[in-house]
C-alpha positions as YAML, in Angstrom:
chain: A
units: angstrom
residues:
- id: 1
  name: MET
  ca: [0.00, 0.00, 0.00]
- id: 2
  name: MET
  ca: [2.69, 2.50, 1.01]
- id: 3
  name: LEU
  ca: [4.76, 1.81, -2.12]
- id: 4
  name: ALA
  ca: [1.79, 2.56, -4.37]
- id: 5
  name: ALA
  ca: [0.94, 5.69, -2.37]
- id: 6
  name: ALA
  ca: [4.55, 6.89, -2.52]
- id: 7
  name: THR
  ca: [4.68, 6.33, -6.28]
- id: 8
  name: LEU
  ca: [1.53, 8.37, -6.89]
- id: 9
  name: CYS
  ca: [2.76, 11.08, -4.53]
- id: 10
  name: ARG
  ca: [6.08, 11.29, -6.36]
- id: 11
  name: ARG
  ca: [4.29, 11.48, -9.71]
- id: 12
  name: ASP
  ca: [2.28, 14.52, -8.59]
- id: 13
  name: LEU
  ca: [5.40, 16.21, -7.21]
- id: 14
  name: VAL
  ca: [7.32, 15.67, -10.46]
- id: 15
  name: ARG
  ca: [4.39, 17.07, -12.43]
- id: 16
  name: PHE
  ca: [4.26, 20.12, -10.15]
- id: 17
  name: PHE
  ca: [7.95, 20.97, -10.39]
- id: 18
  name: ARG
  ca: [7.78, 20.69, -14.17]
- id: 19
  name: GLN
  ca: [5.02, 23.33, -14.22]
- id: 20
  name: ARG
  ca: [6.66, 26.34, -12.59]
- id: 21
  name: SER
  ca: [3.79, 28.60, -13.63]
- id: 22
  name: ARG
  ca: [1.65, 26.87, -10.98]
- id: 23
  name: LEU
  ca: [4.08, 27.97, -8.28]
- id: 24
  name: ILE
  ca: [3.95, 31.59, -9.43]
- id: 25
  name: GLY
  ca: [0.20, 31.61, -9.96]
- id: 26
  name: VAL
  ca: [-0.76, 30.23, -6.55]
- id: 27
  name: LEU
  ca: [1.65, 32.50, -4.66]
- id: 28
  name: ALA
  ca: [1.01, 35.69, -6.63]
- id: 29
  name: THR
  ca: [-2.67, 36.19, -5.78]
- id: 30
  name: PRO
  ca: [-2.31, 35.79, -1.98]
- id: 31
  name: LEU
  ca: [0.78, 38.03, -2.00]
- id: 32
  name: ILE
  ca: [-1.08, 40.78, -3.86]
- id: 33
  name: PHE
  ca: [-4.08, 40.39, -1.55]
- id: 34
  name: TRP
  ca: [-1.85, 40.47, 1.53]
- id: 35
  name: GLY
  ca: [-0.02, 43.57, 0.32]
- id: 36
  name: LEU
  ca: [-3.07, 45.56, -0.78]
- id: 37
  name: ILE
  ca: [-5.71, 44.58, 1.78]
- id: 38
  name: GLY
  ca: [-3.29, 44.31, 4.66]
- id: 39
  name: SER
  ca: [-1.98, 47.86, 4.26]
- id: 40
  name: GLY
  ca: [-0.65, 48.89, 7.64]
- id: 41
  name: PHE
  ca: [1.94, 46.92, 9.58]
- id: 42
  name: ASN
  ca: [-0.37, 45.66, 12.36]
- id: 43
  name: TYR
  ca: [-3.08, 44.38, 10.01]
- id: 44
  name: MET
  ca: [-0.52, 42.74, 7.72]
- id: 45
  name: ARG
  ca: [0.67, 40.88, 10.80]
- id: 46
  name: TYR
  ca: [-2.90, 39.80, 11.64]
- id: 47
  name: LEU
  ca: [-3.60, 38.80, 8.04]
- id: 48
  name: TYR
  ca: [-0.38, 36.78, 7.69]
- id: 49
  name: PRO
  ca: [-1.63, 33.41, 9.11]
- id: 50
  name: GLY
  ca: [-4.83, 33.75, 7.09]
- id: 51
  name: THR
  ca: [-2.93, 34.43, 3.89]
- id: 52
  name: LEU
  ca: [-0.79, 31.38, 4.58]
- id: 53
  name: VAL
  ca: [-3.93, 29.26, 4.95]
- id: 54
  name: GLN
  ca: [-5.26, 30.75, 1.71]
- id: 55
  name: ILE
  ca: [-2.18, 29.42, -0.08]
- id: 56
  name: LEU
  ca: [-2.65, 25.99, 1.51]
- id: 57
  name: LEU
  ca: [-6.36, 25.97, 0.69]
- id: 58
  name: PHE
  ca: [-6.12, 26.76, -3.00]
- id: 59
  name: THR
  ca: [-2.99, 24.68, -3.58]
- id: 60
  name: SER
  ca: [-4.39, 21.62, -1.80]
- id: 61
  name: ILE
  ca: [-7.78, 21.71, -3.48]
- id: 62
  name: PHE
  ca: [-6.64, 22.52, -7.00]
- id: 63
  name: SER
  ca: [-3.81, 19.97, -6.91]
- id: 64
  name: THR
  ca: [-6.55, 17.33, -6.99]
- id: 65
  name: ILE
  ca: [-7.54, 18.45, -10.48]
- id: 66
  name: SER
  ca: [-4.94, 15.87, -11.53]
- id: 67
  name: ILE
  ca: [-7.52, 13.18, -10.65]
- id: 68
  name: ILE
  ca: [-9.87, 14.50, -13.34]
- id: 69
  name: GLN
  ca: [-7.01, 14.88, -15.82]
- id: 70
  name: ASP
  ca: [-5.76, 11.35, -15.08]
- id: 71
  name: ARG
  ca: [-9.27, 10.01, -15.67]
- id: 72
  name: GLN
  ca: [-9.57, 11.84, -19.00]
- id: 73
  name: GLN
  ca: [-6.16, 10.54, -20.12]
- id: 74
  name: GLY
  ca: [-6.91, 6.96, -19.08]
- id: 75
  name: PHE
  ca: [-4.18, 6.81, -16.42]
- id: 76
  name: LEU
  ca: [-6.60, 6.57, -13.50]
- id: 77
  name: GLN
  ca: [-8.48, 3.67, -15.07]
- id: 78
  name: GLY
  ca: [-5.18, 1.80, -15.42]
- id: 79
  name: VAL
  ca: [-4.38, 2.38, -11.75]
- id: 80
  name: LEU
  ca: [-7.86, 1.33, -10.64]
- id: 81
  name: VAL
  ca: [-7.62, -2.08, -12.33]
- id: 82
  name: ALA
  ca: [-4.16, -2.73, -10.86]
- id: 83
  name: PRO
  ca: [-3.88, -4.87, -7.71]
- id: 84
  name: VAL
  ca: [-3.73, -1.77, -5.52]
- id: 85
  name: SER
  ca: [-6.27, -0.78, -2.89]
- id: 86
  name: ARG
  ca: [-8.36, 2.33, -3.49]
- id: 87
  name: SER
  ca: [-7.22, 3.62, -0.10]
- id: 88
  name: ALA
  ca: [-3.61, 3.54, -1.32]
- id: 89
  name: ILE
  ca: [-4.57, 5.54, -4.40]
- id: 90
  name: VAL
  ca: [-6.37, 8.14, -2.29]
- id: 91
  name: LEU
  ca: [-3.47, 8.28, 0.17]
- id: 92
  name: GLY
  ca: [-0.99, 8.84, -2.65]
- id: 93
  name: LYS
  ca: [-3.03, 11.70, -4.11]
- id: 94
  name: VAL
  ca: [-3.53, 13.25, -0.67]
- id: 95
  name: LEU
  ca: [0.16, 13.03, 0.21]
- id: 96
  name: GLY
  ca: [1.08, 14.52, -3.16]
- id: 97
  name: GLY
  ca: [-1.26, 17.49, -2.71]
- id: 98
  name: THR
  ca: [-0.14, 17.95, 0.89]
- id: 99
  name: SER
  ca: [3.53, 18.02, -0.15]
- id: 100
  name: ILE
  ca: [2.86, 20.58, -2.89]
- id: 101
  name: ALA
  ca: [0.88, 22.80, -0.50]
- id: 102
  name: LEU
  ca: [3.62, 22.57, 2.14]
- id: 103
  name: THR
  ca: [6.25, 23.55, -0.42]
- id: 104
  name: GLN
  ca: [4.37, 26.69, -1.39]
- id: 105
  name: GLY
  ca: [3.40, 27.51, 2.18]
- id: 106
  name: ALA
  ca: [7.01, 27.16, 3.35]
- id: 107
  name: LEU
  ca: [8.07, 29.78, 0.80]
- id: 108
  name: PHE
  ca: [5.52, 32.22, 2.22]
- id: 109
  name: LEU
  ca: [6.75, 31.49, 5.75]
- id: 110
  name: LEU
  ca: [9.99, 33.22, 4.77]
- id: 111
  name: LEU
  ca: [8.10, 36.54, 4.73]
- id: 112
  name: GLY
  ca: [7.05, 36.26, 8.38]
- id: 113
  name: PRO
  ca: [9.96, 38.32, 9.77]
- id: 114
  name: VAL
  ca: [8.99, 41.17, 7.41]
- id: 115
  name: VAL
  ca: [5.95, 41.87, 9.61]
- id: 116
  name: GLY
  ca: [7.64, 41.01, 12.89]
- id: 117
  name: ILE
  ca: [6.65, 37.34, 13.08]
- id: 118
  name: ASN
  ca: [9.54, 35.24, 14.34]
- id: 119
  name: PRO
  ca: [8.46, 32.46, 16.72]
- id: 120
  name: GLY
  ca: [11.90, 30.84, 16.78]
- id: 121
  name: PRO
  ca: [13.06, 27.45, 15.46]
- id: 122
  name: LEU
  ca: [10.51, 25.41, 17.41]
- id: 123
  name: GLY
  ca: [7.75, 27.81, 16.41]
- id: 124
  name: TRP
  ca: [8.60, 27.48, 12.72]
- id: 125
  name: LEU
  ca: [8.65, 23.68, 13.02]
- id: 126
  name: ALA
  ca: [5.32, 23.75, 14.84]
- id: 127
  name: ALA
  ca: [3.91, 25.95, 12.08]
- id: 128
  name: LEU
  ca: [5.00, 23.41, 9.46]
- id: 129
  name: GLY
  ca: [3.31, 20.67, 11.47]
- id: 130
  name: VAL
  ca: [0.04, 22.60, 11.67]
- id: 131
  name: MET
  ca: [0.29, 23.39, 7.96]
- id: 132
  name: ALA
  ca: [0.72, 19.68, 7.20]
- id: 133
  name: VAL
  ca: [-2.45, 18.79, 9.11]
- id: 134
  name: ILE
  ca: [-4.43, 21.57, 7.40]
- id: 135
  name: SER
  ca: [-3.12, 20.62, 3.95]
- id: 136
  name: PHE
  ca: [-3.85, 16.92, 4.47]
- id: 137
  name: GLY
  ca: [-7.47, 17.62, 5.38]
- id: 138
  name: LEU
  ca: [-8.03, 20.07, 2.54]
- id: 139
  name: THR
  ca: [-6.42, 17.78, -0.04]
- id: 140
  name: ALA
  ca: [-8.56, 14.87, 1.17]
- id: 141
  name: LEU
  ca: [-11.61, 17.12, 0.73]
- id: 142
  name: GLY
  ca: [-10.40, 17.95, -2.78]
- id: 143
  name: VAL
  ca: [-9.96, 14.25, -3.63]
- id: 144
  name: LEU
  ca: [-13.47, 13.50, -2.36]
- id: 145
  name: LEU
  ca: [-14.94, 16.22, -4.57]
- id: 146
  name: ALA
  ca: [-12.71, 15.70, -7.63]
- id: 147
  name: TRP
  ca: [-13.60, 11.99, -7.72]
- id: 148
  name: ARG
  ca: [-17.19, 13.05, -8.46]
- id: 149
  name: PHE
  ca: [-16.39, 15.36, -11.40]
- id: 150
  name: ASP
  ca: [-15.72, 14.47, -15.02]
- id: 151
  name: SER
  ca: [-14.62, 17.93, -16.20]
- id: 152
  name: VAL
  ca: [-12.00, 20.36, -14.94]
- id: 153
  name: GLN
  ca: [-14.30, 23.29, -15.76]
- id: 154
  name: GLY
  ca: [-17.08, 21.94, -13.55]
- id: 155
  name: PHE
  ca: [-14.67, 21.33, -10.69]
- id: 156
  name: HIS
  ca: [-13.23, 24.85, -11.03]
- id: 157
  name: SER
  ca: [-16.63, 26.52, -10.97]
- id: 158
  name: ILE
  ca: [-17.83, 24.69, -7.87]
- id: 159
  name: MET
  ca: [-14.55, 25.17, -6.02]
- id: 160
  name: ASN
  ca: [-14.42, 28.89, -6.73]
- id: 161
  name: LEU
  ca: [-17.94, 29.14, -5.33]
- id: 162
  name: LEU
  ca: [-16.99, 27.19, -2.20]
- id: 163
  name: LEU
  ca: [-13.42, 28.15, -1.35]
- id: 164
  name: MET
  ca: [-13.49, 31.94, -1.04]
- id: 165
  name: PRO
  ca: [-16.45, 32.02, 1.40]
- id: 166
  name: MET
  ca: [-14.83, 29.18, 3.33]
- id: 167
  name: TRP
  ca: [-11.64, 31.22, 3.65]
- id: 168
  name: LEU
  ca: [-13.28, 34.59, 4.37]
- id: 169
  name: LEU
  ca: [-15.36, 33.03, 7.16]
- id: 170
  name: SER
  ca: [-12.40, 31.35, 8.86]
- id: 171
  name: GLY
  ca: [-11.07, 34.24, 10.92]
- id: 172
  name: ALA
  ca: [-8.41, 34.88, 8.30]
- id: 173
  name: VAL
  ca: [-9.57, 38.43, 7.58]
- id: 174
  name: PHE
  ca: [-11.39, 39.49, 10.75]
- id: 175
  name: ASP
  ca: [-11.71, 38.32, 14.34]
- id: 176
  name: PRO
  ca: [-14.66, 35.92, 14.83]
- id: 177
  name: ALA
  ca: [-15.35, 37.55, 18.21]
- id: 178
  name: LYS
  ca: [-16.21, 40.80, 16.42]
- id: 179
  name: ALA
  ca: [-18.57, 39.23, 13.88]
- id: 180
  name: ILE
  ca: [-22.34, 39.53, 14.05]
- id: 181
  name: PRO
  ca: [-24.01, 36.53, 15.76]
- id: 182
  name: TRP
  ca: [-25.09, 34.50, 12.71]
- id: 183
  name: VAL
  ca: [-21.72, 34.98, 11.02]
- id: 184
  name: ARG
  ca: [-19.98, 33.91, 14.22]
- id: 185
  name: VAL
  ca: [-22.05, 30.70, 14.23]
- id: 186
  name: VAL
  ca: [-20.97, 29.96, 10.65]
- id: 187
  name: MET
  ca: [-17.34, 30.63, 11.54]
- id: 188
  name: VAL
  ca: [-17.50, 28.30, 14.54]
- id: 189
  name: GLY
  ca: [-18.81, 25.54, 12.24]
- id: 190
  name: ASN
  ca: [-16.13, 26.16, 9.62]
- id: 191
  name: PRO
  ca: [-13.25, 23.67, 10.07]
- id: 192
  name: LEU
  ca: [-10.83, 26.10, 8.46]
- id: 193
  name: THR
  ca: [-11.39, 28.49, 11.39]
- id: 194
  name: TYR
  ca: [-9.48, 26.10, 13.62]
- id: 195
  name: GLY
  ca: [-6.57, 25.75, 11.22]
- id: 196
  name: VAL
  ca: [-6.23, 29.53, 11.02]
- id: 197
  name: GLY
  ca: [-6.51, 29.77, 14.81]
- id: 198
  name: ALA
  ca: [-3.85, 27.12, 15.40]
- id: 199
  name: LEU
  ca: [-1.44, 28.79, 12.99]
- id: 200
  name: ARG
  ca: [-2.07, 32.19, 14.55]
- id: 201
  name: ARG
  ca: [-1.35, 30.76, 18.00]
- id: 202
  name: VAL
  ca: [1.90, 29.13, 16.86]
- id: 203
  name: LEU
  ca: [3.16, 32.13, 14.89]
- id: 204
  name: THR
  ca: [1.99, 35.07, 17.00]
- id: 205
  name: GLY
  ca: [0.91, 33.64, 20.36]
- id: 206
  name: GLU
  ca: [-2.60, 35.02, 19.84]
- id: 207
  name: GLY
  ca: [-5.96, 33.47, 19.03]
- id: 208
  name: MET
  ca: [-7.60, 30.22, 20.14]
- id: 209
  name: GLY
  ca: [-5.96, 27.49, 22.15]
- id: 210
  name: LEU
  ca: [-3.49, 25.36, 20.20]
- id: 211
  name: GLY
  ca: [-5.01, 22.09, 21.39]
- id: 212
  name: LEU
  ca: [-8.47, 23.04, 20.14]
- id: 213
  name: GLY
  ca: [-7.16, 24.25, 16.79]
- id: 214
  name: ILE
  ca: [-5.02, 21.20, 16.09]
- id: 215
  name: GLY
  ca: [-7.60, 18.79, 17.50]
- id: 216
  name: VAL
  ca: [-10.42, 19.97, 15.24]
- id: 217
  name: SER
  ca: [-8.10, 20.24, 12.23]
- id: 218
  name: ALA
  ca: [-6.81, 16.69, 12.76]
- id: 219
  name: ALA
  ca: [-10.34, 15.34, 13.20]
- id: 220
  name: PHE
  ca: [-11.43, 17.08, 10.00]
- id: 221
  name: ALA
  ca: [-8.43, 15.61, 8.15]
- id: 222
  name: ALA
  ca: [-9.22, 12.09, 9.39]
- id: 223
  name: VAL
  ca: [-12.91, 12.34, 8.48]
- id: 224
  name: MET
  ca: [-12.18, 13.71, 5.00]
- id: 225
  name: PHE
  ca: [-9.67, 10.94, 4.29]
- id: 226
  name: VAL
  ca: [-12.06, 8.21, 5.43]
- id: 227
  name: LEU
  ca: [-14.86, 9.69, 3.30]
- id: 228
  name: ALA
  ca: [-12.60, 10.04, 0.26]
- id: 229
  name: ALA
  ca: [-11.30, 6.47, 0.57]
- id: 230
  name: SER
  ca: [-14.82, 5.13, 1.13]
- id: 231
  name: PHE
  ca: [-16.19, 6.95, -1.92]
- id: 232
  name: ALA
  ca: [-13.27, 5.78, -4.07]
- id: 233
  name: ARG
  ca: [-13.95, 2.15, -3.11]
- id: 234
  name: ARG
  ca: [-17.58, 2.47, -4.19]
- id: 235
  name: ARG
  ca: [-16.94, 4.12, -7.53]
...
């Protein structure tokens, strides 16, 4: 199982590094948003963890477009008839997307000191760990959704409709405590809120408790992987 998963993960990584435009495209939009919307040193500092999660969110989800492309090219069908469990296939795709998201997120981490964020060596390592959990859960969600689509265009349209509200209502842009009641309820039910909160705690020492943030993020990741693997076995 692990050999098959590692092979699929490596394939996605090789594909990513051969398409450098993807690296520029995914990083450029959050950087522009961070620079323009976060004008003012203090707000740029507040917006930093949220912008980092934005990079992880879009990279993780859109990396799973490769599932649709592999299906259209016949590669996925070849893998599905091989003596490999569907769970291994899902794990390989999830690990590939997680690795790609971590690579791009790590590059953005280098900008932390620009706005006075420097949690020290252990803090940076903890941030990478939180990012890995967030990316794993989001990529598993992407696999679950991409497995249902037959066209890249359809996947893009639904994801664009889903992802931006999910990010905006995660505490990335404004403090949930200052939101109106019904918005606060939505934010509490948004799993991404806890990823943003955990990263904010690790990087700045502010926000929700680290245990709560990581706990909910890890539970979300586990549930999404189980659902993705279960759906892949049925289809």
